[in-house]
Amino acid sequence: AQTVTQSQPEMSVQEAETVTLSCTYDTSESDYYLFWYKQPPSRQMILVIRQEAYKQQNATENRFSVNFQKAAKSFSLKISDSQLGDAAMYFCAYRSPNAGGTSYGKLTFGQGTILTVHP
Amino acid sequence: DSGVTQTPKHLITATGQRVTLRCSPRSGDLSVYWYQQSLDQGLQFLIQYYNGEERAKGNILERFSAQQFPDLHSELNLSSLELGDSALYFCASSVMGLPYNEQFFGPGTRLTVL
């Protein structure tokens, strides 16, 4: 079974600075999908960024980018020019590409990292 | 607003009771997923449906059951409730339920068991 680990329960950053959230995962699959979700105080789960394992290029979405190290099974999220609205819980998640079986379709989440942004 | 609706937003009930949580997926989405978020277990996948059929099962207790109806809305039934069932229950939907389809999450139902 796949597991996702976020080793930083809490992180903080000054507004306009850059912060990196860490995520490692364990899988025997060679192809898969990785995600970062944001959960603000409203509790709504919002997709921030997605990475397909077969793509070598790191995904970017505006101020958000990832550092995907497949061999190390590492998937960190970098937030540049941090804004007050970035304050939230961030979850790293894994999704298997394989149809069938109990793993099909589900997202496996890490424990989450609470990000605080200081003005 | 993701387009996924969940009712009710909050639910307070007593141990031993049964409740039903409802989810309406985004227009056009055929697949529905249920997740549980609790302090103890974090975010866990419970079950997935695609076009009315169960597609995948996760850590769903036998006291819990779900179904997806012909109009594609889904219900999660929780029975013989225990204190530990208190959690935020999310529904998510995606177009085809395939791994590369983005899952859009609803606002969740907060269940409190007293």
mmCIF file with all atom_site columns, C-alpha atoms in Angstrom, chain A residues 29-117:
data_model
loop_
_atom_site.group_PDB
_atom_site.id
_atom_site.type_symbol
_atom_site.label_atom_id
_atom_site.label_alt_id
_atom_site.label_comp_id
_atom_site.label_asym_id
_atom_site.label_entity_id
_atom_site.label_seq_id
_atom_site.pdbx_PDB_ins_code
_atom_site.Cartn_x
_atom_site.Cartn_y
_atom_site.Cartn_z
_atom_site.occupancy
_atom_site.B_iso_or_equiv
_atom_site.pdbx_formal_charge
_atom_site.auth_seq_id
_atom_site.auth_comp_id
_atom_site.auth_asym_id
_atom_site.auth_atom_id
_atom_site.pdbx_PDB_model_num
ATOM 1  C CA . GLU A 1 29  ? 4.481   1.664  -8.754  1.00 0.00 ? 29  GLU A CA 1
ATOM 2  C CA . SER A 1 30  ? 6.457   3.325  -11.517 1.00 0.00 ? 30  SER A CA 1
ATOM 3  C CA . ASP A 1 31  ? 3.695   5.613  -12.676 1.00 0.00 ? 31  ASP A CA 1
ATOM 4  C CA . TYR A 1 32  ? 1.367   7.633  -10.481 1.00 0.00 ? 32  TYR A CA 1
ATOM 5  C CA . TYR A 1 33  ? 0.007   11.095 -9.774  1.00 0.00 ? 33  TYR A CA 1
ATOM 6  C CA . LEU A 1 34  ? 0.968   13.454 -6.975  1.00 0.00 ? 34  LEU A CA 1
ATOM 7  C CA . PHE A 1 35  ? -1.038  16.413 -5.715  1.00 0.00 ? 35  PHE A CA 1
ATOM 8  C CA . TRP A 1 36  ? -0.884  19.270 -3.280  1.00 0.00 ? 36  TRP A CA 1
ATOM 9  C CA . TYR A 1 37  ? -4.195  20.359 -1.783  1.00 0.00 ? 37  TYR A CA 1
ATOM 10 C CA . LYS A 1 38  ? -4.838  23.447 0.288   1.00 0.00 ? 38  LYS A CA 1
ATOM 11 C CA . GLN A 1 39  ? -7.383  23.502 3.102   1.00 0.00 ? 39  GLN A CA 1
ATOM 12 C CA . PRO A 1 40  ? -8.017  27.025 4.417   1.00 0.00 ? 40  PRO A CA 1
ATOM 13 C CA . PRO A 1 41  ? -9.972  27.682 7.631   1.00 0.00 ? 41  PRO A CA 1
ATOM 14 C CA . SER A 1 42  ? -13.180 27.326 5.605   1.00 0.00 ? 42  SER A CA 1
ATOM 15 C CA . ARG A 1 43  ? -12.277 23.602 5.361   1.00 0.00 ? 43  ARG A CA 1
ATOM 16 C CA . GLN A 1 44  ? -12.785 23.573 1.592   1.00 0.00 ? 44  GLN A CA 1
ATOM 17 C CA . MET A 1 45  ? -10.236 21.310 -0.146  1.00 0.00 ? 45  MET A CA 1
ATOM 18 C CA . ILE A 1 46  ? -8.633  23.133 -3.053  1.00 0.00 ? 46  ILE A CA 1
ATOM 19 C CA . LEU A 1 47  ? -6.266  21.594 -5.590  1.00 0.00 ? 47  LEU A CA 1
ATOM 20 C CA . VAL A 1 48  ? -3.068  23.623 -5.767  1.00 0.00 ? 48  VAL A CA 1
ATOM 21 C CA . ILE A 1 49  ? -0.889  21.675 -8.170  1.00 0.00 ? 49  ILE A CA 1
ATOM 22 C CA . ARG A 1 50  ? -0.564  18.263 -9.811  1.00 0.00 ? 50  ARG A CA 1
ATOM 23 C CA . GLN A 1 51  ? 2.413   16.250 -11.043 1.00 0.00 ? 51  GLN A CA 1
ATOM 24 C CA . GLU A 1 52  ? 2.381   13.170 -13.263 1.00 0.00 ? 52  GLU A CA 1
ATOM 25 C CA . ALA A 1 53  ? 5.262   10.863 -12.365 1.00 0.00 ? 53  ALA A CA 1
ATOM 26 C CA . TYR A 1 54  ? 6.110   10.153 -15.991 1.00 0.00 ? 54  TYR A CA 1
ATOM 27 C CA . LYS A 1 55  ? 6.821   13.839 -16.583 1.00 0.00 ? 55  LYS A CA 1
ATOM 28 C CA . GLN A 1 56  ? 10.341  14.896 -15.715 1.00 0.00 ? 56  GLN A CA 1
ATOM 29 C CA . GLN A 1 57  ? 9.497   18.575 -15.765 1.00 0.00 ? 57  GLN A CA 1
ATOM 30 C CA . ASN A 1 58  ? 8.388   20.005 -12.445 1.00 0.00 ? 58  ASN A CA 1
ATOM 31 C CA . ALA A 1 59  ? 4.858   21.404 -12.429 1.00 0.00 ? 59  ALA A CA 1
ATOM 32 C CA . THR A 1 60  ? 4.285   25.104 -11.798 1.00 0.00 ? 60  THR A CA 1
ATOM 33 C CA . GLU A 1 61  ? 1.130   27.118 -11.189 1.00 0.00 ? 61  GLU A CA 1
ATOM 34 C CA . ASN A 1 62  ? 1.813   30.819 -10.800 1.00 0.00 ? 62  ASN A CA 1
ATOM 35 C CA . ARG A 1 63  ? 3.534   31.240 -7.406  1.00 0.00 ? 63  ARG A CA 1
ATOM 36 C CA . PHE A 1 64  ? 3.393   27.513 -6.676  1.00 0.00 ? 64  PHE A CA 1
ATOM 37 C CA . SER A 1 65  ? 5.948   25.035 -7.951  1.00 0.00 ? 65  SER A CA 1
ATOM 38 C CA . VAL A 1 66  ? 7.074   21.558 -7.037  1.00 0.00 ? 66  VAL A CA 1
ATOM 39 C CA . ASN A 1 67  ? 10.398  19.812 -6.774  1.00 0.00 ? 67  ASN A CA 1
ATOM 40 C CA . PHE A 1 68  ? 9.693   16.249 -7.858  1.00 0.00 ? 68  PHE A CA 1
ATOM 41 C CA . GLN A 1 69  ? 12.529  13.805 -7.152  1.00 0.00 ? 69  GLN A CA 1
ATOM 42 C CA . LYS A 1 70  ? 11.260  10.440 -8.364  1.00 0.00 ? 70  LYS A CA 1
ATOM 43 C CA . ALA A 1 71  ? 14.222  8.354  -7.278  1.00 0.00 ? 71  ALA A CA 1
ATOM 44 C CA . ALA A 1 72  ? 14.121  9.852  -3.805  1.00 0.00 ? 72  ALA A CA 1
ATOM 45 C CA . LYS A 1 73  ? 10.297  9.648  -3.739  1.00 0.00 ? 73  LYS A CA 1
ATOM 46 C CA . SER A 1 74  ? 10.143  13.265 -2.716  1.00 0.00 ? 74  SER A CA 1
ATOM 47 C CA . PHE A 1 75  ? 7.581   15.867 -3.756  1.00 0.00 ? 75  PHE A CA 1
ATOM 48 C CA . SER A 1 76  ? 8.028   19.277 -2.145  1.00 0.00 ? 76  SER A CA 1
ATOM 49 C CA . LEU A 1 77  ? 5.897   22.373 -2.682  1.00 0.00 ? 77  LEU A CA 1
ATOM 50 C CA . LYS A 1 78  ? 7.483   25.801 -3.007  1.00 0.00 ? 78  LYS A CA 1
ATOM 51 C CA . ILE A 1 79  ? 5.369   28.876 -2.458  1.00 0.00 ? 79  ILE A CA 1
ATOM 52 C CA . SER A 1 80  ? 6.975   32.061 -3.696  1.00 0.00 ? 80  SER A CA 1
ATOM 53 C CA . ASP A 1 81  ? 6.004   35.599 -2.715  1.00 0.00 ? 81  ASP A CA 1
ATOM 54 C CA . SER A 1 82  ? 3.848   34.240 0.103   1.00 0.00 ? 82  SER A CA 1
ATOM 55 C CA . GLN A 1 83  ? 0.552   36.011 0.713   1.00 0.00 ? 83  GLN A CA 1
ATOM 56 C CA . LEU A 1 84  ? -1.708  36.136 3.752   1.00 0.00 ? 84  LEU A CA 1
ATOM 57 C CA . GLY A 1 85  ? -4.262  34.129 1.793   1.00 0.00 ? 85  GLY A CA 1
ATOM 58 C CA . ASP A 1 86  ? -1.815  31.248 1.528   1.00 0.00 ? 86  ASP A CA 1
ATOM 59 C CA . ALA A 1 87  ? -2.275  30.497 5.217   1.00 0.00 ? 87  ALA A CA 1
ATOM 60 C CA . ALA A 1 88  ? -3.869  27.073 5.372   1.00 0.00 ? 88  ALA A CA 1
ATOM 61 C CA . MET A 1 89  ? -3.301  23.374 5.951   1.00 0.00 ? 89  MET A CA 1
ATOM 62 C CA . TYR A 1 90  ? -1.519  21.816 2.997   1.00 0.00 ? 90  TYR A CA 1
ATOM 63 C CA . PHE A 1 91  ? -1.893  18.161 2.118   1.00 0.00 ? 91  PHE A CA 1
ATOM 64 C CA . CYS A 1 92  ? 0.280   16.098 -0.156  1.00 0.00 ? 92  CYS A CA 1
ATOM 65 C CA . ALA A 1 93  ? -1.600  13.274 -1.874  1.00 0.00 ? 93  ALA A CA 1
ATOM 66 C CA . TYR A 1 94  ? -0.848  10.218 -4.031  1.00 0.00 ? 94  TYR A CA 1
ATOM 67 C CA . ARG A 1 95  ? -3.022  8.576  -6.620  1.00 0.00 ? 95  ARG A CA 1
ATOM 68 C CA . SER A 1 96  ? -2.399  5.274  -8.338  1.00 0.00 ? 96  SER A CA 1
ATOM 69 C CA . PRO A 1 97  ? -2.942  5.098  -12.095 1.00 0.00 ? 97  PRO A CA 1
ATOM 70 C CA . ASN A 1 98  ? -3.977  1.472  -12.030 1.00 0.00 ? 98  ASN A CA 1
ATOM 71 C CA . ALA A 1 99  ? -7.549  0.492  -12.663 1.00 0.00 ? 99  ALA A CA 1
ATOM 72 C CA . GLY A 1 100 ? -9.120  -2.119 -10.481 1.00 0.00 ? 100 GLY A CA 1
ATOM 73 C CA . GLY A 1 101 ? -8.371  -3.192 -6.966  1.00 0.00 ? 101 GLY A CA 1
ATOM 74 C CA . THR A 1 102 ? -8.904  -1.317 -3.762  1.00 0.00 ? 102 THR A CA 1
ATOM 75 C CA . SER A 1 103 ? -6.485  1.455  -4.639  1.00 0.00 ? 103 SER A CA 1
ATOM 76 C CA . TYR A 1 104 ? -8.304  2.556  -7.765  1.00 0.00 ? 104 TYR A CA 1
ATOM 77 C CA . GLY A 1 105 ? -9.352  6.164  -7.781  1.00 0.00 ? 105 GLY A CA 1
ATOM 78 C CA . LYS A 1 106 ? -8.538  7.011  -4.219  1.00 0.00 ? 106 LYS A CA 1
ATOM 79 C CA . LEU A 1 107 ? -6.306  9.776  -2.991  1.00 0.00 ? 107 LEU A CA 1
ATOM 80 C CA . THR A 1 108 ? -3.917  8.827  -0.203  1.00 0.00 ? 108 THR A CA 1
ATOM 81 C CA . PHE A 1 109 ? -3.140  11.885 1.895   1.00 0.00 ? 109 PHE A CA 1
ATOM 82 C CA . GLY A 1 110 ? -0.292  12.858 4.157   1.00 0.00 ? 110 GLY A CA 1
ATOM 83 C CA . GLN A 1 111 ? -0.901  14.181 7.638   1.00 0.00 ? 111 GLN A CA 1
ATOM 84 C CA . GLY A 1 112 ? -0.841  17.795 6.531   1.00 0.00 ? 112 GLY A CA 1
ATOM 85 C CA . THR A 1 113 ? 1.316   20.858 7.238   1.00 0.00 ? 113 THR A CA 1
ATOM 86 C CA . ILE A 1 114 ? -0.167  23.968 8.795   1.00 0.00 ? 114 ILE A CA 1
ATOM 87 C CA . LEU A 1 115 ? 1.280   27.047 7.107   1.00 0.00 ? 115 LEU A CA 1
ATOM 88 C CA . THR A 1 116 ? 1.181   30.373 8.933   1.00 0.00 ? 116 THR A CA 1
ATOM 89 C CA . VAL A 1 117 ? 1.940   33.569 7.026   1.00 0.00 ? 117 VAL A CA 1
#
